[in-house]
C-alpha cells in the first residue's frame, strides 16, 4: 500500500522537533521586542467589547481569506492568492505527517497519494506566485512599489524553501519509488520530474544528497521564520495584520478621535512619536508598502504633497530610529534620556502633507 516512512534516510531526524521549539522561542522573543516597541506609545483602550471585536475580526478574516480587496488588483491579487493558497496547502503536509505518525496512522493508500498531489500543487502555486511577484517588482516596476533588500530576501527565501522541498522529494522518490512503484511516484508530479533528473546519479549519491538537502531545507525553513520575526520583515504581516484588524476601532471608518484639551496640557495631539498611541505604532508595522492607499488618495492623485504610504513609512523609520533612546529612557524611568525627541511636524511630516489630507478614509478602505 502506498505510503512513506517519516524521517526516511535521516538519522536523528526527530531532533527537528527540538529545532522547531528553538525557532518558536526565537519567534516569541522577536514578538516580545515588538511589543516593547509598540509600548512606547500612549495608552489606548483597544481591549474593550471583546465580543464585538471577535465578531468583527472573524468577519474581516473571512473576507481576508478570500482576498476580496486584494483581488481588485488584477495582477497583485491573483499573485498574492497563489502564494497564500499554496502555502496553505503546504502547511497541511507537516501537520498531517505529525498526526499520522503520533496520533492515528492514516497516510497510506489513496489518502497518501492524494495528499502527495496536493502538496506538489501547493508548491507549484507558491513558485508561480513568487515568479509573478518578482516580475512585477523588478521588471514591470509600478510607481507605487519601492524595492528594498527585504523584498528580495523574502522572495529568495520563499523560492529556496519550495525548490529544496521538491529536491528532497525527488531524491526520495528516486531511491524508493521510481523503479519499484512508479505508479505511486506520478502522484507527486514535480517530485517525479526531479526524481528522473536524479536517477542517473546512483543510489549512494542520492542517499547522501537526500540527507544534505533535507537538512538544508529545514535550515532554510527555520532560518526564514527566525529572520522574519527578529527583523520583523514584510512577511511579518501574517501576524501584524490580523492583530491590527482585531484591535481596530469600533467607531467605524473615518471617525476622528477628539483631541483632549485641558489647562495643564502643553501640547495637543501627537507632537512626538511617543505621543502616538501604542495601536498607532502597531499600525506602522502592519503596513506592507503595497501602495493601494496611494492609488486611491485624492490628494496624491491631484498632485498634492501627500502620499499615505510615504507618510506611514516615514513615521515607521523615525520610530525605529528613536526607539533605542526611548526604550533606554523608559527603562531608566525617564521620559526621554537624551532630552526631547524630535517633533513630528516639519521633522518627519510636513505641514503641507497634513493639510493635504481630506480625511476621506479612502486609504483605510483600500488597506
mmCIF file of C-alpha atoms in Angstrom:
data_model
loop_
_atom_site.group_PDB
_atom_site.id
_atom_site.type_symbol
_atom_site.label_atom_id
_atom_site.label_comp_id
_atom_site.label_asym_id
_atom_site.label_seq_id
_atom_site.Cartn_x
_atom_site.Cartn_y
_atom_site.Cartn_z
ATOM 1 C CA UNK A 1 0.000 0.000 0.000
ATOM 2 C CA UNK A 2 1.296 3.450 -0.935
ATOM 3 C CA UNK A 3 2.980 5.261 1.956
ATOM 4 C CA UNK A 4 6.310 6.678 3.023
ATOM 5 C CA UNK A 5 8.423 6.466 6.155
ATOM 6 C CA UNK A 6 8.701 9.614 8.257
ATOM 7 C CA UNK A 7 12.352 10.709 8.550
ATOM 8 C CA UNK A 8 13.354 8.154 5.918
ATOM 9 C CA UNK A 9 17.161 8.176 5.472
ATOM 10 C CA UNK A 10 17.512 10.916 8.133
ATOM 11 C CA UNK A 11 19.494 9.879 11.195
ATOM 12 C CA UNK A 12 18.352 11.661 14.362
ATOM 13 C CA UNK A 13 15.542 13.240 12.342
ATOM 14 C CA UNK A 14 13.429 13.645 15.482
ATOM 15 C CA UNK A 15 15.790 16.414 16.590
ATOM 16 C CA UNK A 16 13.927 18.622 14.124
ATOM 17 C CA UNK A 17 11.221 18.939 16.792
ATOM 18 C CA UNK A 18 13.830 20.400 19.154
ATOM 19 C CA UNK A 19 14.934 22.806 16.441
ATOM 20 C CA UNK A 20 11.295 23.716 15.970
ATOM 21 C CA UNK A 21 10.970 24.585 19.663
ATOM 22 C CA UNK A 22 14.076 26.752 19.394
ATOM 23 C CA UNK A 23 12.530 28.609 16.469
ATOM 24 C CA UNK A 24 9.303 29.084 18.444
ATOM 25 C CA UNK A 25 11.402 30.637 21.230
ATOM 26 C CA UNK A 26 13.070 32.953 18.699
ATOM 27 C CA UNK A 27 9.682 33.955 17.296
ATOM 28 C CA UNK A 28 8.398 34.695 20.808
ATOM 29 C CA UNK A 29 11.491 36.791 21.523
ATOM 30 C CA UNK A 30 11.012 38.718 18.290
ATOM 31 C CA UNK A 31 7.369 39.409 19.176
ATOM 32 C CA UNK A 32 8.399 40.461 22.696
ATOM 33 C CA UNK A 33 10.799 43.015 21.203
ATOM 34 C CA UNK A 34 7.989 44.327 19.021
ATOM 35 C CA UNK A 35 5.563 44.556 21.941
ATOM 36 C CA UNK A 36 8.133 46.673 23.806
ATOM 37 C CA UNK A 37 8.413 48.921 20.761
ATOM 38 C CA UNK A 38 4.642 49.336 20.498
ATOM 39 C CA UNK A 39 4.554 50.008 24.249
ATOM 40 C CA UNK A 40 6.409 53.274 23.683
ATOM 41 C CA UNK A 41 3.098 54.787 22.549
ATOM 42 C CA UNK A 42 0.485 56.354 24.759
ATOM 43 C CA UNK A 43 -2.471 54.490 26.240
ATOM 44 C CA UNK A 44 -5.402 53.418 24.108
ATOM 45 C CA UNK A 45 -8.258 51.147 25.123
ATOM 46 C CA UNK A 46 -8.451 48.517 22.395
ATOM 47 C CA UNK A 47 -9.405 45.513 24.527
ATOM 48 C CA UNK A 48 -12.930 46.534 25.478
ATOM 49 C CA UNK A 49 -16.069 44.997 23.921
ATOM 50 C CA UNK A 50 -14.272 41.739 23.222
ATOM 51 C CA UNK A 51 -17.406 40.052 21.936
ATOM 52 C CA UNK A 52 -17.902 42.670 19.225
ATOM 53 C CA UNK A 53 -14.212 42.641 18.397
ATOM 54 C CA UNK A 54 -14.206 38.872 17.946
ATOM 55 C CA UNK A 55 -17.275 39.035 15.661
ATOM 56 C CA UNK A 56 -15.737 41.829 13.584
ATOM 57 C CA UNK A 57 -12.424 40.008 13.433
ATOM 58 C CA UNK A 58 -13.955 36.747 12.231
ATOM 59 C CA UNK A 59 -15.927 38.570 9.565
ATOM 60 C CA UNK A 60 -12.866 40.536 8.456
ATOM 61 C CA UNK A 61 -10.621 37.469 8.447
ATOM 62 C CA UNK A 62 -13.145 35.510 6.374
ATOM 63 C CA UNK A 63 -13.132 38.392 3.908
ATOM 64 C CA UNK A 64 -9.333 38.458 4.002
ATOM 65 C CA UNK A 65 -9.014 34.743 3.326
ATOM 66 C CA UNK A 66 -10.938 35.278 0.076
ATOM 67 C CA UNK A 67 -8.690 38.243 -0.798
ATOM 68 C CA UNK A 68 -11.651 40.445 -1.685
ATOM 69 C CA UNK A 69 -9.784 43.742 -1.512
ATOM 70 C CA UNK A 70 -6.507 42.447 -2.894
ATOM 71 C CA UNK A 71 -8.228 40.833 -5.889
ATOM 72 C CA UNK A 72 -9.350 44.269 -7.045
ATOM 73 C CA UNK A 73 -5.834 44.498 -8.448
ATOM 74 C CA UNK A 74 -5.957 42.068 -11.373
ATOM 75 C CA UNK A 75 -2.234 41.338 -11.149
ATOM 76 C CA UNK A 76 -1.275 41.636 -7.483
ATOM 77 C CA UNK A 77 -4.479 39.940 -6.317
ATOM 78 C CA UNK A 78 -4.020 36.568 -8.068
ATOM 79 C CA UNK A 79 -0.287 36.757 -7.324
ATOM 80 C CA UNK A 80 -0.883 37.029 -3.586
ATOM 81 C CA UNK A 81 -3.666 34.439 -3.693
ATOM 82 C CA UNK A 82 -1.307 31.925 -5.346
ATOM 83 C CA UNK A 83 1.319 32.365 -2.637
ATOM 84 C CA UNK A 84 -1.218 32.359 0.193
ATOM 85 C CA UNK A 85 -3.175 29.378 -1.104
ATOM 86 C CA UNK A 86 -0.042 27.443 -1.982
ATOM 87 C CA UNK A 87 1.412 27.783 1.487
ATOM 88 C CA UNK A 88 -1.958 26.868 2.944
ATOM 89 C CA UNK A 89 -1.691 23.507 1.153
ATOM 90 C CA UNK A 90 1.982 23.071 2.055
ATOM 91 C CA UNK A 91 1.454 23.719 5.774
ATOM 92 C CA UNK A 92 -1.119 20.937 5.718
ATOM 93 C CA UNK A 93 1.693 18.435 4.977
ATOM 94 C CA UNK A 94 3.721 18.654 8.227
ATOM 95 C CA UNK A 95 0.507 18.751 10.270
ATOM 96 C CA UNK A 96 -0.873 15.598 8.642
ATOM 97 C CA UNK A 97 2.528 13.886 8.952
ATOM 98 C CA UNK A 98 2.618 14.633 12.680
ATOM 99 C CA UNK A 99 -0.956 13.471 13.249
ATOM 100 C CA UNK A 100 -0.467 10.286 11.219
ATOM 101 C CA UNK A 101 2.804 9.460 12.995
ATOM 102 C CA UNK A 102 1.852 10.280 16.578
ATOM 103 C CA UNK A 103 -1.956 10.229 16.838
ATOM 104 C CA UNK A 104 -3.610 7.939 14.283
ATOM 105 C CA UNK A 105 -1.944 6.479 11.217
ATOM 106 C CA UNK A 106 -3.940 7.307 8.104
ATOM 107 C CA UNK A 107 -1.412 8.492 5.496
ATOM 108 C CA UNK A 108 -1.422 5.438 3.283
ATOM 109 C CA UNK A 109 -3.070 4.208 0.119
ATOM 110 C CA UNK A 110 -5.220 6.674 -1.784
ATOM 111 C CA UNK A 111 -5.133 9.185 1.074
ATOM 112 C CA UNK A 112 -1.345 9.330 0.905
ATOM 113 C CA UNK A 113 -1.368 9.679 -2.887
ATOM 114 C CA UNK A 114 -3.996 12.433 -2.765
ATOM 115 C CA UNK A 115 -2.061 14.391 -0.133
ATOM 116 C CA UNK A 116 1.145 13.989 -2.176
ATOM 117 C CA UNK A 117 -0.584 15.508 -5.195
ATOM 118 C CA UNK A 118 -1.997 18.417 -3.190
ATOM 119 C CA UNK A 119 1.417 19.221 -1.701
ATOM 120 C CA UNK A 120 3.033 19.326 -5.125
ATOM 121 C CA UNK A 121 0.230 21.564 -6.390
ATOM 122 C CA UNK A 122 0.778 23.823 -3.382
ATOM 123 C CA UNK A 123 4.473 24.142 -4.156
ATOM 124 C CA UNK A 124 3.762 24.984 -7.784
ATOM 125 C CA UNK A 125 1.256 27.647 -6.745
ATOM 126 C CA UNK A 126 3.819 29.311 -4.483
ATOM 127 C CA UNK A 127 6.502 29.267 -7.182
ATOM 128 C CA UNK A 128 4.046 30.761 -9.686
ATOM 129 C CA UNK A 129 3.091 33.494 -7.224
ATOM 130 C CA UNK A 130 6.709 34.277 -6.344
ATOM 131 C CA UNK A 131 7.587 34.402 -10.051
ATOM 132 C CA UNK A 132 4.762 36.860 -10.703
ATOM 133 C CA UNK A 133 5.853 38.936 -7.707
ATOM 134 C CA UNK A 134 9.466 39.094 -8.904
ATOM 135 C CA UNK A 135 8.407 40.011 -12.449
ATOM 136 C CA UNK A 136 6.115 42.740 -11.176
ATOM 137 C CA UNK A 137 8.636 44.158 -8.726
ATOM 138 C CA UNK A 138 11.769 44.050 -10.868
ATOM 139 C CA UNK A 139 10.500 44.154 -14.475
ATOM 140 C CA UNK A 140 7.148 45.991 -14.523
ATOM 141 C CA UNK A 141 8.215 48.175 -11.562
ATOM 142 C CA UNK A 142 4.931 50.052 -10.895
ATOM 143 C CA UNK A 143 5.460 53.504 -9.398
ATOM 144 C CA UNK A 144 3.655 52.614 -6.163
ATOM 145 C CA UNK A 145 6.258 49.971 -5.261
ATOM 146 C CA UNK A 146 9.632 50.772 -3.747
ATOM 147 C CA UNK A 147 12.182 47.975 -3.814
ATOM 148 C CA UNK A 148 14.174 47.231 -0.690
ATOM 149 C CA UNK A 149 16.621 44.474 0.216
ATOM 150 C CA UNK A 150 13.985 42.856 2.426
ATOM 151 C CA UNK A 151 11.746 42.313 -0.618
ATOM 152 C CA UNK A 152 14.479 40.397 -2.464
ATOM 153 C CA UNK A 153 15.312 38.388 0.673
ATOM 154 C CA UNK A 154 11.650 37.429 1.157
ATOM 155 C CA UNK A 155 11.204 36.248 -2.439
ATOM 156 C CA UNK A 156 14.522 34.366 -2.343
ATOM 157 C CA UNK A 157 13.691 32.569 0.896
ATOM 158 C CA UNK A 158 10.250 31.533 -0.353
ATOM 159 C CA UNK A 159 11.759 30.199 -3.580
ATOM 160 C CA UNK A 160 14.517 28.273 -1.792
ATOM 161 C CA UNK A 161 12.051 26.662 0.606
ATOM 162 C CA UNK A 162 9.945 25.335 -2.269
ATOM 163 C CA UNK A 163 12.794 24.275 -4.577
ATOM 164 C CA UNK A 164 14.726 22.444 -1.833
ATOM 165 C CA UNK A 165 11.478 20.775 -0.757
ATOM 166 C CA UNK A 166 10.919 19.464 -4.276
ATOM 167 C CA UNK A 167 14.559 18.326 -4.425
ATOM 168 C CA UNK A 168 14.164 16.356 -1.184
ATOM 169 C CA UNK A 169 11.021 14.740 -2.544
ATOM 170 C CA UNK A 170 12.691 13.906 -5.848
ATOM 171 C CA UNK A 171 15.721 12.316 -4.201
ATOM 172 C CA UNK A 172 13.475 10.165 -2.001
ATOM 173 C CA UNK A 173 11.346 9.077 -4.950
ATOM 174 C CA UNK A 174 14.460 8.274 -6.992
ATOM 175 C CA UNK A 175 15.648 5.921 -4.243
ATOM 176 C CA UNK A 176 12.366 4.345 -3.139
ATOM 177 C CA UNK A 177 9.657 4.575 -5.805
ATOM 178 C CA UNK A 178 10.985 5.339 -9.274
ATOM 179 C CA UNK A 179 11.901 1.761 -10.152
ATOM 180 C CA UNK A 180 9.621 -0.235 -7.891
ATOM 181 C CA UNK A 181 6.474 1.902 -7.537
ATOM 182 C CA UNK A 182 6.344 4.291 -10.485
ATOM 183 C CA UNK A 183 2.553 4.334 -10.169
ATOM 184 C CA UNK A 184 2.984 5.976 -6.757
ATOM 185 C CA UNK A 185 5.635 8.413 -7.957
ATOM 186 C CA UNK A 186 3.452 10.034 -10.616
ATOM 187 C CA UNK A 187 1.125 11.303 -7.886
ATOM 188 C CA UNK A 188 3.957 13.657 -6.928
ATOM 189 C CA UNK A 189 4.382 15.142 -10.439
ATOM 190 C CA UNK A 190 7.049 17.729 -9.603
ATOM 191 C CA UNK A 191 8.916 15.309 -7.352
ATOM 192 C CA UNK A 192 8.719 12.750 -10.154
ATOM 193 C CA UNK A 193 10.427 15.170 -12.562
ATOM 194 C CA UNK A 194 13.183 15.813 -10.010
ATOM 195 C CA UNK A 195 13.498 12.069 -9.398
ATOM 196 C CA UNK A 196 14.045 11.408 -13.104
ATOM 197 C CA UNK A 197 16.762 14.066 -13.109
ATOM 198 C CA UNK A 198 18.497 12.449 -10.122
ATOM 199 C CA UNK A 199 18.015 8.842 -11.252
ATOM 200 C CA UNK A 200 21.366 8.578 -13.017
ATOM 201 C CA UNK A 201 23.465 9.615 -10.019
ATOM 202 C CA UNK A 202 23.461 6.245 -8.305
ATOM 203 C CA UNK A 203 21.925 5.103 -5.022
ATOM 204 C CA UNK A 204 24.803 6.116 -2.731
ATOM 205 C CA UNK A 205 24.965 9.616 -4.182
ATOM 206 C CA UNK A 206 21.190 10.001 -3.981
ATOM 207 C CA UNK A 207 21.103 8.934 -0.342
ATOM 208 C CA UNK A 208 23.880 11.344 0.602
ATOM 209 C CA UNK A 209 22.334 14.201 -1.367
ATOM 210 C CA UNK A 210 18.951 13.488 0.209
ATOM 211 C CA UNK A 211 20.355 13.866 3.729
ATOM 212 C CA UNK A 212 22.243 17.058 2.858
ATOM 213 C CA UNK A 213 19.352 18.701 1.026
ATOM 214 C CA UNK A 214 16.834 17.618 3.709
ATOM 215 C CA UNK A 215 18.816 19.336 6.462
ATOM 216 C CA UNK A 216 19.415 22.305 4.182
ATOM 217 C CA UNK A 217 15.675 22.574 3.548
ATOM 218 C CA UNK A 218 14.954 22.509 7.277
ATOM 219 C CA UNK A 219 17.671 25.084 7.983
ATOM 220 C CA UNK A 220 16.293 27.450 5.329
ATOM 221 C CA UNK A 221 12.700 26.996 6.531
ATOM 222 C CA UNK A 222 13.506 27.559 10.204
ATOM 223 C CA UNK A 223 16.004 30.282 9.370
ATOM 224 C CA UNK A 224 13.353 32.122 7.360
ATOM 225 C CA UNK A 225 10.993 32.112 10.330
ATOM 226 C CA UNK A 226 13.715 33.418 12.637
ATOM 227 C CA UNK A 227 14.636 36.141 10.133
ATOM 228 C CA UNK A 228 11.037 37.264 9.674
ATOM 229 C CA UNK A 229 10.352 37.778 13.371
ATOM 230 C CA UNK A 230 13.752 39.007 14.532
ATOM 231 C CA UNK A 231 13.861 41.677 11.825
ATOM 232 C CA UNK A 232 10.049 41.931 11.625
ATOM 233 C CA UNK A 233 10.331 41.911 7.857
ATOM 234 C CA UNK A 234 7.444 42.478 5.457
ATOM 235 C CA UNK A 235 6.436 38.809 5.820
ATOM 236 C CA UNK A 236 5.645 39.503 9.496
ATOM 237 C CA UNK A 237 2.343 40.985 8.299
ATOM 238 C CA UNK A 238 0.961 37.458 8.731
ATOM 239 C CA UNK A 239 0.916 38.376 12.452
ATOM 240 C CA UNK A 240 0.753 42.175 12.451
ATOM 241 C CA UNK A 241 -2.180 42.465 10.037
ATOM 242 C CA UNK A 242 -4.595 40.102 11.873
ATOM 243 C CA UNK A 243 -3.622 41.721 15.180
ATOM 244 C CA UNK A 244 -4.225 45.143 13.667
ATOM 245 C CA UNK A 245 -7.677 44.069 12.464
ATOM 246 C CA UNK A 246 -8.662 42.584 15.835
ATOM 247 C CA UNK A 247 -7.652 45.777 17.641
ATOM 248 C CA UNK A 248 -9.267 48.085 15.075
ATOM 249 C CA UNK A 249 -11.561 50.951 16.012
ATOM 250 C CA UNK A 250 -15.179 50.038 16.720
ATOM 251 C CA UNK A 251 -16.326 53.551 15.817
ATOM 252 C CA UNK A 252 -16.217 52.938 12.074
ATOM 253 C CA UNK A 253 -14.040 54.241 9.269
ATOM 254 C CA UNK A 254 -13.302 57.948 9.063
ATOM 255 C CA UNK A 255 -14.354 58.743 12.649
ATOM 256 C CA UNK A 256 -11.799 61.161 14.066
ATOM 257 C CA UNK A 257 -10.791 60.951 17.705
ATOM 258 C CA UNK A 258 -11.379 64.262 19.517
ATOM 259 C CA UNK A 259 -8.269 65.988 20.836
ATOM 260 C CA UNK A 260 -8.152 66.161 24.613
ATOM 261 C CA UNK A 261 -7.972 69.763 25.785
ATOM 262 C CA UNK A 262 -7.020 70.694 29.339
ATOM 263 C CA UNK A 263 -5.386 73.691 31.011
ATOM 264 C CA UNK A 264 -2.314 71.725 32.089
ATOM 265 C CA UNK A 265 -1.564 70.338 28.618
ATOM 266 C CA UNK A 266 1.431 71.872 26.861
ATOM 267 C CA UNK A 267 0.840 70.150 23.529
ATOM 268 C CA UNK A 268 -2.260 68.945 21.725
ATOM 269 C CA UNK A 269 -2.446 65.785 19.648
ATOM 270 C CA UNK A 270 0.768 63.954 18.774
ATOM 271 C CA UNK A 271 3.811 66.217 18.887
ATOM 272 C CA UNK A 272 6.384 63.425 19.078
ATOM 273 C CA UNK A 273 6.443 59.770 18.104
ATOM 274 C CA UNK A 274 5.751 58.600 21.669
ATOM 275 C CA UNK A 275 2.580 60.721 21.688
ATOM 276 C CA UNK A 276 1.023 58.356 19.167
ATOM 277 C CA UNK A 277 -0.884 55.508 20.791
ATOM 278 C CA UNK A 278 0.553 52.014 21.046
ATOM 279 C CA UNK A 279 -2.053 50.982 18.461
ATOM 280 C CA UNK A 280 -0.746 53.664 16.093
ATOM 281 C CA UNK A 281 2.762 52.210 16.448
ATOM 282 C CA UNK A 282 1.388 48.727 15.733
ATOM 283 C CA UNK A 283 -0.293 50.116 12.600
ATOM 284 C CA UNK A 284 3.114 51.161 11.277
ATOM 285 C CA UNK A 285 4.265 47.511 11.320
ATOM 286 C CA UNK A 286 1.048 46.259 9.709
ATOM 287 C CA UNK A 287 1.822 48.317 6.586
ATOM 288 C CA UNK A 288 3.243 46.143 3.768
ATOM 289 C CA UNK A 289 4.131 49.057 1.449
ATOM 290 C CA UNK A 290 1.735 47.732 -1.201
ATOM 291 C CA UNK A 291 0.737 51.244 -2.314
ATOM 292 C CA UNK A 292 -3.020 50.635 -2.547
ATOM 293 C CA UNK A 293 -3.630 53.603 -0.236
ATOM 294 C CA UNK A 294 -1.587 55.842 -2.513
ATOM 295 C CA UNK A 295 -3.522 54.672 -5.580
ATOM 296 C CA UNK A 296 -6.844 55.875 -4.170
ATOM 297 C CA UNK A 297 -5.739 59.004 -2.281
ATOM 298 C CA UNK A 298 -7.423 62.040 -3.932
ATOM 299 C CA UNK A 299 -4.710 64.366 -2.651
ATOM 300 C CA UNK A 300 -1.924 62.279 -4.154
ATOM 301 C CA UNK A 301 -3.804 61.785 -7.420
ATOM 302 C CA UNK A 302 -4.274 65.533 -7.829
ATOM 303 C CA UNK A 303 -0.608 66.340 -7.272
ATOM 304 C CA UNK A 304 -0.775 67.370 -3.615
ATOM 305 C CA UNK A 305 2.311 66.712 -1.435
ATOM 306 C CA UNK A 306 0.785 63.708 0.308
ATOM 307 C CA UNK A 307 1.359 60.002 -0.116
ATOM 308 C CA UNK A 308 -0.290 57.943 2.666
ATOM 309 C CA UNK A 309 2.252 55.196 2.078
ATOM 310 C CA UNK A 310 5.215 57.584 2.306
ATOM 311 C CA UNK A 311 3.776 59.178 5.442
ATOM 312 C CA UNK A 312 3.348 55.838 7.239
ATOM 313 C CA UNK A 313 6.768 54.582 6.218
ATOM 314 C CA UNK A 314 8.374 57.870 7.273
ATOM 315 C CA UNK A 315 6.804 57.575 10.712
ATOM 316 C CA UNK A 316 7.956 53.958 10.952
ATOM 317 C CA UNK A 317 11.545 54.836 10.054
ATOM 318 C CA UNK A 318 11.518 57.679 12.600
ATOM 319 C CA UNK A 319 10.091 55.396 15.299
ATOM 320 C CA UNK A 320 12.785 52.788 14.687
ATOM 321 C CA UNK A 321 15.467 55.489 14.773
ATOM 322 C CA UNK A 322 14.225 56.892 18.087
ATOM 323 C CA UNK A 323 13.396 53.518 19.675
ATOM 324 C CA UNK A 324 16.788 52.797 21.343
ATOM 325 C CA UNK A 325 16.785 56.178 23.097
ATOM 326 C CA UNK A 326 13.138 55.958 24.106
ATOM 327 C CA UNK A 327 13.440 52.377 25.361
ATOM 328 C CA UNK A 328 16.503 53.289 27.397
ATOM 329 C CA UNK A 329 14.680 56.269 28.875
ATOM 330 C CA UNK A 330 11.643 54.140 29.706
ATOM 331 C CA UNK A 331 13.872 51.534 31.377
ATOM 332 C CA UNK A 332 15.532 54.234 33.488
ATOM 333 C CA UNK A 333 12.195 55.805 34.370
ATOM 334 C CA UNK A 334 12.804 58.931 32.304
ATOM 335 C CA UNK A 335 10.577 60.413 29.667
ATOM 336 C CA UNK A 336 13.488 60.779 27.269
ATOM 337 C CA UNK A 337 17.066 60.109 28.290
ATOM 338 C CA UNK A 338 18.585 62.451 25.721
ATOM 339 C CA UNK A 339 16.161 65.343 26.003
ATOM 340 C CA UNK A 340 13.084 65.944 23.923
ATOM 341 C CA UNK A 341 12.841 63.689 20.867
ATOM 342 C CA UNK A 342 12.317 65.440 17.521
ATOM 343 C CA UNK A 343 8.870 66.767 16.766
ATOM 344 C CA UNK A 344 6.904 65.035 14.024
ATOM 345 C CA UNK A 345 5.638 68.112 12.205
ATOM 346 C CA UNK A 346 8.367 69.524 9.950
ATOM 347 C CA UNK A 347 10.720 66.888 11.324
ATOM 348 C CA UNK A 348 9.043 63.824 9.839
ATOM 349 C CA UNK A 349 5.779 65.068 8.353
ATOM 350 C CA UNK A 350 5.422 68.473 6.707
ATOM 351 C CA UNK A 351 2.525 70.822 7.355
ATOM 352 C CA UNK A 352 1.673 70.691 3.669
ATOM 353 C CA UNK A 353 1.249 66.913 3.886
ATOM 354 C CA UNK A 354 -1.055 67.225 6.884
ATOM 355 C CA UNK A 355 -3.240 69.917 5.357
ATOM 356 C CA UNK A 356 -3.450 67.991 2.078
ATOM 357 C CA UNK A 357 -5.345 65.166 3.803
ATOM 358 C CA UNK A 358 -9.122 65.412 3.330
ATOM 359 C CA UNK A 359 -9.887 62.683 5.949
ATOM 360 C CA UNK A 360 -11.969 60.874 3.324
ATOM 361 C CA UNK A 361 -10.730 57.452 4.601
ATOM 362 C CA UNK A 362 -10.213 56.122 1.075
ATOM 363 C CA UNK A 363 -6.810 54.857 2.229
ATOM 364 C CA UNK A 364 -8.412 52.949 5.122
ATOM 365 C CA UNK A 365 -10.952 51.349 2.809
ATOM 366 C CA UNK A 366 -8.239 50.236 0.375
ATOM 367 C CA UNK A 367 -5.843 48.971 3.036
#
